[in-house]
PDB file of N, CA and C in Angstrom:
ATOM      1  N   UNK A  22     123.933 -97.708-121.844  1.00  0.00           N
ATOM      2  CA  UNK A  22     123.477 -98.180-123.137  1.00  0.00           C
ATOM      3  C   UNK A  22     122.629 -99.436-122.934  1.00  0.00           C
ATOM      4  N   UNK A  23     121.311 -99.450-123.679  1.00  0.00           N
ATOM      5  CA  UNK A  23     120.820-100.602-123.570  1.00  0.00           C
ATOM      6  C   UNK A  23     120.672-101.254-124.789  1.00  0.00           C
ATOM      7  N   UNK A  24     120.449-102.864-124.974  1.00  0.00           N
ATOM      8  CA  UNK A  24     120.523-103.326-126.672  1.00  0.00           C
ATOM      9  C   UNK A  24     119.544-104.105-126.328  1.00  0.00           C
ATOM     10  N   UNK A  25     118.869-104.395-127.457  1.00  0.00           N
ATOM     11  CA  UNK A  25     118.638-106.307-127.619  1.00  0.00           C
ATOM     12  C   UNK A  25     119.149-106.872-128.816  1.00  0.00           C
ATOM     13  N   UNK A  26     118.596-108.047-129.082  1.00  0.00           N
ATOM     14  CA  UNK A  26     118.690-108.587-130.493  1.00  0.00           C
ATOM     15  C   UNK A  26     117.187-109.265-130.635  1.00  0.00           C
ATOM     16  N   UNK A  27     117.075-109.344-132.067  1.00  0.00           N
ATOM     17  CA  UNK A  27     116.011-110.086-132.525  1.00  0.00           C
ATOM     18  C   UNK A  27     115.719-110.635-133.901  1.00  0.00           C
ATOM     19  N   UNK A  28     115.408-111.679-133.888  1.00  0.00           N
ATOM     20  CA  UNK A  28     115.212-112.357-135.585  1.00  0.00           C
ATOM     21  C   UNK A  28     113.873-111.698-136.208  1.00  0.00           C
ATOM     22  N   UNK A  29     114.187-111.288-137.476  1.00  0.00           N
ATOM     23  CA  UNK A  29     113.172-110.902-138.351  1.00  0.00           C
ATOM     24  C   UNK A  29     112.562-111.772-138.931  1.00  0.00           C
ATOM     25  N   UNK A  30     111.099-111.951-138.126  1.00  0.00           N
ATOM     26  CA  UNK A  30     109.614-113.047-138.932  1.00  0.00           C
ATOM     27  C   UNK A  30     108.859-112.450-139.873  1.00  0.00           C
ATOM     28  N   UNK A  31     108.896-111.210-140.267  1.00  0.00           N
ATOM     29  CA  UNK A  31     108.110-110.547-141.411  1.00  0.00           C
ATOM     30  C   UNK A  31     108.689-111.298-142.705  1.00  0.00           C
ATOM     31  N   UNK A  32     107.921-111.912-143.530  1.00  0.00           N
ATOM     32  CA  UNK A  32     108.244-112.628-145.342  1.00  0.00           C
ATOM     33  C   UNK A  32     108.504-111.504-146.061  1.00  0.00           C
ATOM     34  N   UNK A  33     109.085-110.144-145.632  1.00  0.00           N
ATOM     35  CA  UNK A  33     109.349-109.218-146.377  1.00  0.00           C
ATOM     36  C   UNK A  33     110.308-108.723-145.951  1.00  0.00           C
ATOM     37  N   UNK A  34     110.727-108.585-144.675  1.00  0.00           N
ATOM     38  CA  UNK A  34     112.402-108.113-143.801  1.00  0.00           C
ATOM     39  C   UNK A  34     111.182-106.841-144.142  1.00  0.00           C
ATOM     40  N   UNK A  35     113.062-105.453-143.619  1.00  0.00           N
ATOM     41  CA  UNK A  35     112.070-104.308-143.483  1.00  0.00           C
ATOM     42  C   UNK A  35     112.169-103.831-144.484  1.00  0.00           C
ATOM     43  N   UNK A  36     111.008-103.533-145.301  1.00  0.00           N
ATOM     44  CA  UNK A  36     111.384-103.293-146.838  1.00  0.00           C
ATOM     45  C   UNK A  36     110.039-101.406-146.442  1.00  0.00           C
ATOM     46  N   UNK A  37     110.291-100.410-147.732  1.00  0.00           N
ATOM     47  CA  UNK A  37     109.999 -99.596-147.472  1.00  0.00           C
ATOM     48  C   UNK A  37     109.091 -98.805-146.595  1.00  0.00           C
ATOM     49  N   UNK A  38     107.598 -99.418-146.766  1.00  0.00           N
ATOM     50  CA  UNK A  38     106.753 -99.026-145.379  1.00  0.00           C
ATOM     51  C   UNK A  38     107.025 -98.800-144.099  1.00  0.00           C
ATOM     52  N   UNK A  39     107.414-100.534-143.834  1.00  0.00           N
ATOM     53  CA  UNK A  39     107.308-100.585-142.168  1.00  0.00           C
ATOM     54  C   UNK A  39     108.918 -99.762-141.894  1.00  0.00           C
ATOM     55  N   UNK A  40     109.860 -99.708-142.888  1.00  0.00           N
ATOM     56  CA  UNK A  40     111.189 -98.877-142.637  1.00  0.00           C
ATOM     57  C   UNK A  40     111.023 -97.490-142.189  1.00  0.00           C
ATOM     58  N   UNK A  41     110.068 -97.206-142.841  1.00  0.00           N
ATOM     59  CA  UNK A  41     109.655 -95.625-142.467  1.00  0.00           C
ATOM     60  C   UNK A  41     108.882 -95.474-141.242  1.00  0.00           C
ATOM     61  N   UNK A  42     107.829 -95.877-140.711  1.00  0.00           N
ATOM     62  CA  UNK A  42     107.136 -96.306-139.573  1.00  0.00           C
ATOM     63  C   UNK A  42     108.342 -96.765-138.221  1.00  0.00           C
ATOM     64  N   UNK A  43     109.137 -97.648-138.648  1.00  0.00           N
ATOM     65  CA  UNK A  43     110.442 -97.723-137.962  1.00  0.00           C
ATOM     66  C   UNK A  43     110.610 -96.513-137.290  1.00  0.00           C
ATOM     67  N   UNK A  44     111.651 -95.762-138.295  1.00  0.00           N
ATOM     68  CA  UNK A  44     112.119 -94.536-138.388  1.00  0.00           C
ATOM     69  C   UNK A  44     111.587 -93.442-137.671  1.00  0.00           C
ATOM     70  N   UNK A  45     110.044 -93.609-137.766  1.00  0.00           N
ATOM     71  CA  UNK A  45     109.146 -92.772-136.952  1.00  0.00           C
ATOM     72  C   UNK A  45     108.672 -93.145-135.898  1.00  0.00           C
ATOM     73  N   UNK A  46     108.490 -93.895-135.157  1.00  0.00           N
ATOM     74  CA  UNK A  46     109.144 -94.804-133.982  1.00  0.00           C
ATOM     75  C   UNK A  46     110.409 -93.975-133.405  1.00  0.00           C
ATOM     76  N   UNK A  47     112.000 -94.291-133.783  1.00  0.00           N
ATOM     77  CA  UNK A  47     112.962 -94.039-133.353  1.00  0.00           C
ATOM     78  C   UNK A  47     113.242 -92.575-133.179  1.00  0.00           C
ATOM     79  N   UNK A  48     112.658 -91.769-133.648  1.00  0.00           N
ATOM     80  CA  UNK A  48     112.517 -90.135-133.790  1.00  0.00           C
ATOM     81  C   UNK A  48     111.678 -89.794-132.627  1.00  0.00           C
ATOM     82  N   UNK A  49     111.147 -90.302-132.348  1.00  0.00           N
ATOM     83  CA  UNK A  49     110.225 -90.358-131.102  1.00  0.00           C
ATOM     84  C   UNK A  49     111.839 -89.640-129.918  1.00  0.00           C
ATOM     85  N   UNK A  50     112.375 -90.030-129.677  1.00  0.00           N
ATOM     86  CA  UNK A  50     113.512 -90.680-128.610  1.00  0.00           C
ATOM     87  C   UNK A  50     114.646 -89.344-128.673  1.00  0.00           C
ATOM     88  N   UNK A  51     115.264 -89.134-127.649  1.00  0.00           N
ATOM     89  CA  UNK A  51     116.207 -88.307-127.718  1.00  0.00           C
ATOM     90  C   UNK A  51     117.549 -89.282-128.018  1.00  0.00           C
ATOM     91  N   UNK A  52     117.561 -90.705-127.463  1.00  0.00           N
ATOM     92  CA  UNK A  52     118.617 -91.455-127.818  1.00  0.00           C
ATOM     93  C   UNK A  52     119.310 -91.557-129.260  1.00  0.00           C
ATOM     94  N   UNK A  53     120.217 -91.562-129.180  1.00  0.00           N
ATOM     95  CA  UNK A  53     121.319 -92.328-130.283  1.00  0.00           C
ATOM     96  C   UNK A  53     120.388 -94.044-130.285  1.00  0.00           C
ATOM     97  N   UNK A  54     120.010 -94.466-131.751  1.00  0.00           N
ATOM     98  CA  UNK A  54     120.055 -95.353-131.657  1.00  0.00           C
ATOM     99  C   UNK A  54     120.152 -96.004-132.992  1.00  0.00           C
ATOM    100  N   UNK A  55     121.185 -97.123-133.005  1.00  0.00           N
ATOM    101  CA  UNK A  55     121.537 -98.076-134.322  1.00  0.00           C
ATOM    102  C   UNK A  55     121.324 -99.625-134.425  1.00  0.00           C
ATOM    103  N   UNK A  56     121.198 -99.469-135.528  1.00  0.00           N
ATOM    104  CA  UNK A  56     120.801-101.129-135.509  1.00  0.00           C
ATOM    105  C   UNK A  56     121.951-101.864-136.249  1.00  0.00           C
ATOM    106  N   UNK A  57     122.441-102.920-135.994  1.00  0.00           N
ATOM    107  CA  UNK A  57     123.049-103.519-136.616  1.00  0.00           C
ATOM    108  C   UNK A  57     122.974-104.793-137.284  1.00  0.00           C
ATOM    109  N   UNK A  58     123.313-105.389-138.071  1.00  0.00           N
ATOM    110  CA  UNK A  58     123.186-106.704-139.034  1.00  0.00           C
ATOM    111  C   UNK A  58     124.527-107.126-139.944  1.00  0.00           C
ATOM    112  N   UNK A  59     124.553-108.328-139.630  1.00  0.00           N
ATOM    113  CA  UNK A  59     126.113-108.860-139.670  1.00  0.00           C
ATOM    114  C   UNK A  59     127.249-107.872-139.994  1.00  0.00           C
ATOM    115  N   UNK A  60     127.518-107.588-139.191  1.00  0.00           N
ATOM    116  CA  UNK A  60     128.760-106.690-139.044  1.00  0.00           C
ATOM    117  C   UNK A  60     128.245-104.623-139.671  1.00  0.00           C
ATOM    118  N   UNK A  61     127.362-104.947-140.037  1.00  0.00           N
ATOM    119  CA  UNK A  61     127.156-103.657-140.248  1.00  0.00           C
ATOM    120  C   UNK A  61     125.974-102.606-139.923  1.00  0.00           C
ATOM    121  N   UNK A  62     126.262-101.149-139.629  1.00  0.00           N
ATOM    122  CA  UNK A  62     125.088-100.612-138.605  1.00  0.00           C
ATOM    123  C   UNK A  62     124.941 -99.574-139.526  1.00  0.00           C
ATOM    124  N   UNK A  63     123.962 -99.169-138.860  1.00  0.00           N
ATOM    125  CA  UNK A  63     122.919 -98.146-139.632  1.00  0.00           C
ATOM    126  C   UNK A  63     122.378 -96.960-138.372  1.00  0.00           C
ATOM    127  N   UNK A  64     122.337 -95.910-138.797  1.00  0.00           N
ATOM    128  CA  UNK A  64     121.542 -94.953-137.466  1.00  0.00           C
ATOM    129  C   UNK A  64     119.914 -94.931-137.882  1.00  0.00           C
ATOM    130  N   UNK A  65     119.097 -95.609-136.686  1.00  0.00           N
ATOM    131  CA  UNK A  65     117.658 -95.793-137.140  1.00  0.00           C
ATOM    132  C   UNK A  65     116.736 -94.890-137.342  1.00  0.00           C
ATOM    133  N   UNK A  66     117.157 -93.744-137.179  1.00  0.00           N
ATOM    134  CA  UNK A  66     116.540 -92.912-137.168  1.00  0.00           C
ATOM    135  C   UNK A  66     116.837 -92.087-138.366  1.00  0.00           C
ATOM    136  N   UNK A  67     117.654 -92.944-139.443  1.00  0.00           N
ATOM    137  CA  UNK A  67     118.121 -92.526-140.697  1.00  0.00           C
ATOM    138  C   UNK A  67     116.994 -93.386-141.982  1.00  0.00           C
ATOM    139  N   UNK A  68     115.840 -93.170-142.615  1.00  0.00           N
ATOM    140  CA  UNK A  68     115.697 -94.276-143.572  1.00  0.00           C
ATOM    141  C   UNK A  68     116.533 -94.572-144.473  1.00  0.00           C
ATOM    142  N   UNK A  69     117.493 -94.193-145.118  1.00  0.00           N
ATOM    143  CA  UNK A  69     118.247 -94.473-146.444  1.00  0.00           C
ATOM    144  C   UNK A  69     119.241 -94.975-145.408  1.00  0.00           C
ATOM    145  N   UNK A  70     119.855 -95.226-144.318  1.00  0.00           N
ATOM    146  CA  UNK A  70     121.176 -96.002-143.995  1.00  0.00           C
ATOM    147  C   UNK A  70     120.404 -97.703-142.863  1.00  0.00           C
ATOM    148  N   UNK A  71     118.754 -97.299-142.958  1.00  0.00           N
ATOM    149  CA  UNK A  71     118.286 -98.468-142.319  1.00  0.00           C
ATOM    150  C   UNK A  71     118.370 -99.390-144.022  1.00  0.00           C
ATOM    151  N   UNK A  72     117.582 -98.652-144.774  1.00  0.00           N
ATOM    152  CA  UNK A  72     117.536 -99.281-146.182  1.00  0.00           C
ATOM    153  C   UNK A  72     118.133-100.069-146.592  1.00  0.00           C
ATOM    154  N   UNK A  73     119.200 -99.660-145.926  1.00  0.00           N
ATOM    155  CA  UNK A  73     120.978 -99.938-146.853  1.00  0.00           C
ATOM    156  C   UNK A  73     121.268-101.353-146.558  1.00  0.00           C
ATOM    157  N   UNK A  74     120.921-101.305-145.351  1.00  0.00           N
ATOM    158  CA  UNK A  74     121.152-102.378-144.653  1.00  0.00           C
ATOM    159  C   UNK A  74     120.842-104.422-145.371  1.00  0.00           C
ATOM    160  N   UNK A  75     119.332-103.496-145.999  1.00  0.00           N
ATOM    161  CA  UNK A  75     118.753-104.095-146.547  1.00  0.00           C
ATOM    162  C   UNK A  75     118.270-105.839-146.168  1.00  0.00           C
ATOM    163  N   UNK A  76     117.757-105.853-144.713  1.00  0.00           N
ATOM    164  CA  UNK A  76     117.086-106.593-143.342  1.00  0.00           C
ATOM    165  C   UNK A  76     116.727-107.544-143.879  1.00  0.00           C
ATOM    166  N   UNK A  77     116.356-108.725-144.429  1.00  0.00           N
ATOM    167  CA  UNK A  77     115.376-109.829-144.978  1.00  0.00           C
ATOM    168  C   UNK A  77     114.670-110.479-144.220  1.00  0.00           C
ATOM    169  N   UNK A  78     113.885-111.293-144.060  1.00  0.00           N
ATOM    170  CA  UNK A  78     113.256-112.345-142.892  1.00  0.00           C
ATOM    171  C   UNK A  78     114.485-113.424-142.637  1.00  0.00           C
ATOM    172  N   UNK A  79     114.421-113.357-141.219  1.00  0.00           N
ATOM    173  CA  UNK A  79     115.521-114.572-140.672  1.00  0.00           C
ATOM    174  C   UNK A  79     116.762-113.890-140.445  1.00  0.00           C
ATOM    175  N   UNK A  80     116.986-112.708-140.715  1.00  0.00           N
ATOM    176  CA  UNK A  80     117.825-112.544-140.510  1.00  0.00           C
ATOM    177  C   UNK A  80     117.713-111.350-139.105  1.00  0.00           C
ATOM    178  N   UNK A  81     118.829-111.963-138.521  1.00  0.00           N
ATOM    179  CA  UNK A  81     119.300-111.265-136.673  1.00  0.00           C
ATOM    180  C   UNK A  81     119.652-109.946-136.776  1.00  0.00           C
ATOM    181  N   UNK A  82     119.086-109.267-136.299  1.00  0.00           N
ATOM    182  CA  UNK A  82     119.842-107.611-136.043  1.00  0.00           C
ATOM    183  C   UNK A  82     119.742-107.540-134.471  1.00  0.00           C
ATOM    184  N   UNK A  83     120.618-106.330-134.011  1.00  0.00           N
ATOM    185  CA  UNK A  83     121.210-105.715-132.441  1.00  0.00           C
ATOM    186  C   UNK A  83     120.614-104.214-133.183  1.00  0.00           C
ATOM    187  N   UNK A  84     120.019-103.983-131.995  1.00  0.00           N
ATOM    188  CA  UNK A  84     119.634-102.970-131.608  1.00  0.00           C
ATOM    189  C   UNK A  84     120.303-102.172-130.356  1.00  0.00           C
ATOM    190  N   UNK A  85     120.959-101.199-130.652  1.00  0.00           N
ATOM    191  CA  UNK A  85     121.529-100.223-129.178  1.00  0.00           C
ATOM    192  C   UNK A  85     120.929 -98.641-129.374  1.00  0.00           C
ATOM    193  N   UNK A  86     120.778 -98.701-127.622  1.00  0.00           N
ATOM    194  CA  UNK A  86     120.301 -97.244-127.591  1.00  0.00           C
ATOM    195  C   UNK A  86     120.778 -96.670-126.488  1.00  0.00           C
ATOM    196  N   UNK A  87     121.400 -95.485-126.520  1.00  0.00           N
ATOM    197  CA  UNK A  87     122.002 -94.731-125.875  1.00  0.00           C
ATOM    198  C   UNK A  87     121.770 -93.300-125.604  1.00  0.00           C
ATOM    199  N   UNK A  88     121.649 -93.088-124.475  1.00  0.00           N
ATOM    200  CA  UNK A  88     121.200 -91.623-124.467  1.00  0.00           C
ATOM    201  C   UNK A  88     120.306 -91.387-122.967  1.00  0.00           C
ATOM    202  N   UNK A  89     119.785 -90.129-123.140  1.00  0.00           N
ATOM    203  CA  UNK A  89     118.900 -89.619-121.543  1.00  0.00           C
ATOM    204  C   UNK A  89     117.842 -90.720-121.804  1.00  0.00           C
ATOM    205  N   UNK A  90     117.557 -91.053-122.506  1.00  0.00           N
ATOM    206  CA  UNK A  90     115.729 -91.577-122.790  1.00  0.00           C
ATOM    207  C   UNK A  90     115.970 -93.550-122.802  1.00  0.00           C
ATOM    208  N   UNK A  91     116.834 -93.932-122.846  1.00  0.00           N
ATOM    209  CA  UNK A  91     117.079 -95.133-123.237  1.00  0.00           C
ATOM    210  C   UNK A  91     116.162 -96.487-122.086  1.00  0.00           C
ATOM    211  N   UNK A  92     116.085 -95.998-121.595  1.00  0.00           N
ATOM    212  CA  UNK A  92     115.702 -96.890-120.809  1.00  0.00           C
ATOM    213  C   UNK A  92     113.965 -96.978-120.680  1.00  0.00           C
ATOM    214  N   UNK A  93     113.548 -96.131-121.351  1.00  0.00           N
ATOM    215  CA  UNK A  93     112.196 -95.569-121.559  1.00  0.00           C
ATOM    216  C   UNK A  93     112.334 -96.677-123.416  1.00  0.00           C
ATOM    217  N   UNK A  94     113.065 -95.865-124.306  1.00  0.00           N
ATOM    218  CA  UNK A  94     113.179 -96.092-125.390  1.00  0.00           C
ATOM    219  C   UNK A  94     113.163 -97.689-125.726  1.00  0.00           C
ATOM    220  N   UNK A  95     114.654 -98.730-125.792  1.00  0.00           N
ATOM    221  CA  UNK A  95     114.680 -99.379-125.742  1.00  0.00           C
ATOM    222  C   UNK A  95     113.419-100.674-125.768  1.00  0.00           C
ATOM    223  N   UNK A  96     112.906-100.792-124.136  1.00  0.00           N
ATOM    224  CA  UNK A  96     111.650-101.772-124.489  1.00  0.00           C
ATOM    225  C   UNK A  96     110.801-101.278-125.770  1.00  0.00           C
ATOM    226  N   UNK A  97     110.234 -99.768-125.586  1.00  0.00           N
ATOM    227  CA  UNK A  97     109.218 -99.552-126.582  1.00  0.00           C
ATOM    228  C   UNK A  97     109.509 -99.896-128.112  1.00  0.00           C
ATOM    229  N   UNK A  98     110.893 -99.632-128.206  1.00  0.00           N
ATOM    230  CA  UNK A  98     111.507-100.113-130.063  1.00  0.00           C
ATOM    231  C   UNK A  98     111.599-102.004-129.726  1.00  0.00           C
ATOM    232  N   UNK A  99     111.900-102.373-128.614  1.00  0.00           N
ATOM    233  CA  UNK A  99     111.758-103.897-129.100  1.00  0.00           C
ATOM    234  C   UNK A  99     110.377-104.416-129.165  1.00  0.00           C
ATOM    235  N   UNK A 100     109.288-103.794-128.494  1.00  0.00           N
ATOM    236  CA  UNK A 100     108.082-104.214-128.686  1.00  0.00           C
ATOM    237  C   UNK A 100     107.312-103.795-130.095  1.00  0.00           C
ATOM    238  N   UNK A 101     108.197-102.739-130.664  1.00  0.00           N
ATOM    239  CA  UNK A 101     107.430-102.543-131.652  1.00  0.00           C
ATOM    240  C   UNK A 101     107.915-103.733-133.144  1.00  0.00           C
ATOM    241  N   UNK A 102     109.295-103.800-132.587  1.00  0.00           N
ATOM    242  CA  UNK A 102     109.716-105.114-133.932  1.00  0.00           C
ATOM    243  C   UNK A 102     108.801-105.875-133.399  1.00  0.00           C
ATOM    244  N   UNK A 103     108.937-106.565-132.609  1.00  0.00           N
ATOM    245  CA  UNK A 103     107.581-107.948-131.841  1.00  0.00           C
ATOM    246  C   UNK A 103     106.778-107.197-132.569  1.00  0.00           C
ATOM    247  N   UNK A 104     106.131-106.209-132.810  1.00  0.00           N
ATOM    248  CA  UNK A 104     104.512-106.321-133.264  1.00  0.00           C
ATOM    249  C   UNK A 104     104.524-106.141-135.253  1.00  0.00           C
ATOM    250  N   UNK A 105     105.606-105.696-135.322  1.00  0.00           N
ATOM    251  CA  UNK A 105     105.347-105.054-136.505  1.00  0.00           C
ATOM    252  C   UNK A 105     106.587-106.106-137.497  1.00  0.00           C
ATOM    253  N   UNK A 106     107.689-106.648-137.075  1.00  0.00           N
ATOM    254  CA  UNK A 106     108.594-107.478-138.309  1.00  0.00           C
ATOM    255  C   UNK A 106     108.678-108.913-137.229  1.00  0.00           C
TER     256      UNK A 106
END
């Protein structure tokens, strides 16, 4: 399993667009992968349970990914928060 963490700099957290773009990102991947935010996780490759979550700016989420692909996966989903929240 690989994770990171990272603070959300987007003045919008992940609000519908970039949630979906997310999502399509993480579908990419054969991995299991969830994100979590204070105490609670979401499967990212779900939009209505990333939604839920409901991400704001400043606020820290963990990212884990697990699976055949993870090690492939992983960097590419943390570079894409770096570019995109």
């Amino acid at each position: 399993m690989k994770q990171f963490r990272y603070k959300i700099k987007d003045a919008l957290g992940i609000h519908a667009r970039p949630a979906g773009q997310l999502v399509q990102e993480a579908q990419k991947y054969n991995s299991e992968i969830m994100i979590e935010k204070k105490g609670q996780t979401a499967n990212l490759k779900k939009i209505l349970m990333l939604m839920g979550l409901n991400v704001k700016c400043g606020d820290d989420i963990s990212v884990s990914v697990s699976g055949t692909d993870e090690d492939k996966a992983a960097p590419e989903l943390e570079a894409f928060f770096k570019s995109h929240f």
